[in-house]
C-alpha cells in the first residue's frame, strides 16, 4: 500500500510540475504580447504550494 501511495504522489507531483512548466510558457507568451499575467502568476503560486506539499509527503514515505 505504501509503495502504491508513494507512486501516486510522485505521479501527481510530476503532473503539477508539467502544468507549472506550461503556465510559465504561457506567461512568457502573454508578457511578450503585453497581456496581463497576474491570474497565471496566482496559479503558479498555488501549484508551487501543492508541489511542496507532495514533496514533503514523498520524503516522509521514502524515509
PDB file of C-alpha atoms in Angstrom:
ATOM      1  CA  UNK A   1       0.000   0.000   0.000  1.00  0.00           C
ATOM      2  CA  UNK A   2       2.755   2.415   0.948  1.00  0.00           C
ATOM      3  CA  UNK A   3       4.578   1.910  -2.363  1.00  0.00           C
ATOM      4  CA  UNK A   4       1.347   2.468  -4.298  1.00  0.00           C
ATOM      5  CA  UNK A   5       0.691   5.614  -2.293  1.00  0.00           C
ATOM      6  CA  UNK A   6       4.231   6.831  -2.916  1.00  0.00           C
ATOM      7  CA  UNK A   7       3.919   6.242  -6.662  1.00  0.00           C
ATOM      8  CA  UNK A   8       0.590   8.076  -6.724  1.00  0.00           C
ATOM      9  CA  UNK A   9       2.118  11.093  -5.008  1.00  0.00           C
ATOM     10  CA  UNK A  10       5.077  11.055  -7.366  1.00  0.00           C
ATOM     11  CA  UNK A  11       2.744  10.969 -10.365  1.00  0.00           C
ATOM     12  CA  UNK A  12       0.683  13.843  -9.001  1.00  0.00           C
ATOM     13  CA  UNK A  13       3.827  15.852  -8.368  1.00  0.00           C
ATOM     14  CA  UNK A  14       5.061  15.201 -11.922  1.00  0.00           C
ATOM     15  CA  UNK A  15       1.716  16.325 -13.349  1.00  0.00           C
ATOM     16  CA  UNK A  16       1.867  19.514 -11.290  1.00  0.00           C
ATOM     17  CA  UNK A  17       5.407  20.196 -12.487  1.00  0.00           C
ATOM     18  CA  UNK A  18       4.305  19.739 -16.108  1.00  0.00           C
ATOM     19  CA  UNK A  19       1.404  22.112 -15.552  1.00  0.00           C
ATOM     20  CA  UNK A  20       3.780  24.583 -13.931  1.00  0.00           C
ATOM     21  CA  UNK A  21       6.079  24.498 -16.979  1.00  0.00           C
ATOM     22  CA  UNK A  22       3.108  25.021 -19.293  1.00  0.00           C
ATOM     23  CA  UNK A  23       1.910  28.023 -17.289  1.00  0.00           C
ATOM     24  CA  UNK A  24       5.414  29.543 -17.225  1.00  0.00           C
ATOM     25  CA  UNK A  25       5.499  29.230 -21.019  1.00  0.00           C
ATOM     26  CA  UNK A  26       2.069  30.853 -21.249  1.00  0.00           C
ATOM     27  CA  UNK A  27       3.264  33.710 -19.006  1.00  0.00           C
ATOM     28  CA  UNK A  28       6.229  34.324 -21.315  1.00  0.00           C
ATOM     29  CA  UNK A  29       3.965  34.412 -24.382  1.00  0.00           C
ATOM     30  CA  UNK A  30       1.482  36.763 -22.758  1.00  0.00           C
ATOM     31  CA  UNK A  31       4.197  39.076 -21.433  1.00  0.00           C
ATOM     32  CA  UNK A  32       5.716  39.222 -24.887  1.00  0.00           C
ATOM     33  CA  UNK A  33       2.305  40.260 -26.247  1.00  0.00           C
ATOM     34  CA  UNK A  34       1.811  42.791 -23.448  1.00  0.00           C
ATOM     35  CA  UNK A  35      -1.050  40.874 -21.817  1.00  0.00           C
ATOM     36  CA  UNK A  36      -1.869  40.624 -18.106  1.00  0.00           C
ATOM     37  CA  UNK A  37      -0.334  37.604 -16.369  1.00  0.00           C
ATOM     38  CA  UNK A  38      -1.461  38.184 -12.781  1.00  0.00           C
ATOM     39  CA  UNK A  39      -4.021  35.352 -12.818  1.00  0.00           C
ATOM     40  CA  UNK A  40      -1.449  32.919 -14.172  1.00  0.00           C
ATOM     41  CA  UNK A  41       1.065  34.003 -11.532  1.00  0.00           C
ATOM     42  CA  UNK A  42      -1.511  33.247  -8.834  1.00  0.00           C
ATOM     43  CA  UNK A  43      -1.969  29.784 -10.335  1.00  0.00           C
ATOM     44  CA  UNK A  44       1.801  29.270 -10.232  1.00  0.00           C
ATOM     45  CA  UNK A  45       1.861  30.116  -6.520  1.00  0.00           C
ATOM     46  CA  UNK A  46      -0.911  27.597  -5.822  1.00  0.00           C
ATOM     47  CA  UNK A  47       0.833  24.916  -7.858  1.00  0.00           C
ATOM     48  CA  UNK A  48       4.147  25.569  -6.095  1.00  0.00           C
ATOM     49  CA  UNK A  49       2.398  25.106  -2.743  1.00  0.00           C
ATOM     50  CA  UNK A  50       0.938  21.807  -3.949  1.00  0.00           C
ATOM     51  CA  UNK A  51       4.321  20.660  -5.262  1.00  0.00           C
ATOM     52  CA  UNK A  52       5.876  21.456  -1.870  1.00  0.00           C
ATOM     53  CA  UNK A  53       3.100  19.501  -0.140  1.00  0.00           C
ATOM     54  CA  UNK A  54       3.638  16.415  -2.291  1.00  0.00           C
ATOM     55  CA  UNK A  55       7.414  16.725  -1.995  1.00  0.00           C
ATOM     56  CA  UNK A  56       7.058  16.591   1.794  1.00  0.00           C
ATOM     57  CA  UNK A  57       4.699  13.598   1.620  1.00  0.00           C
ATOM     58  CA  UNK A  58       7.059  11.750  -0.690  1.00  0.00           C
ATOM     59  CA  UNK A  59      10.009  12.462   1.618  1.00  0.00           C
ATOM     60  CA  UNK A  60       8.083  11.127   4.608  1.00  0.00           C
ATOM     61  CA  UNK A  61       7.110   7.943   2.798  1.00  0.00           C
ATOM     62  CA  UNK A  62      10.620   7.334   1.494  1.00  0.00           C
ATOM     63  CA  UNK A  63      12.125   7.526   4.996  1.00  0.00           C
TER      64      UNK A  63
END
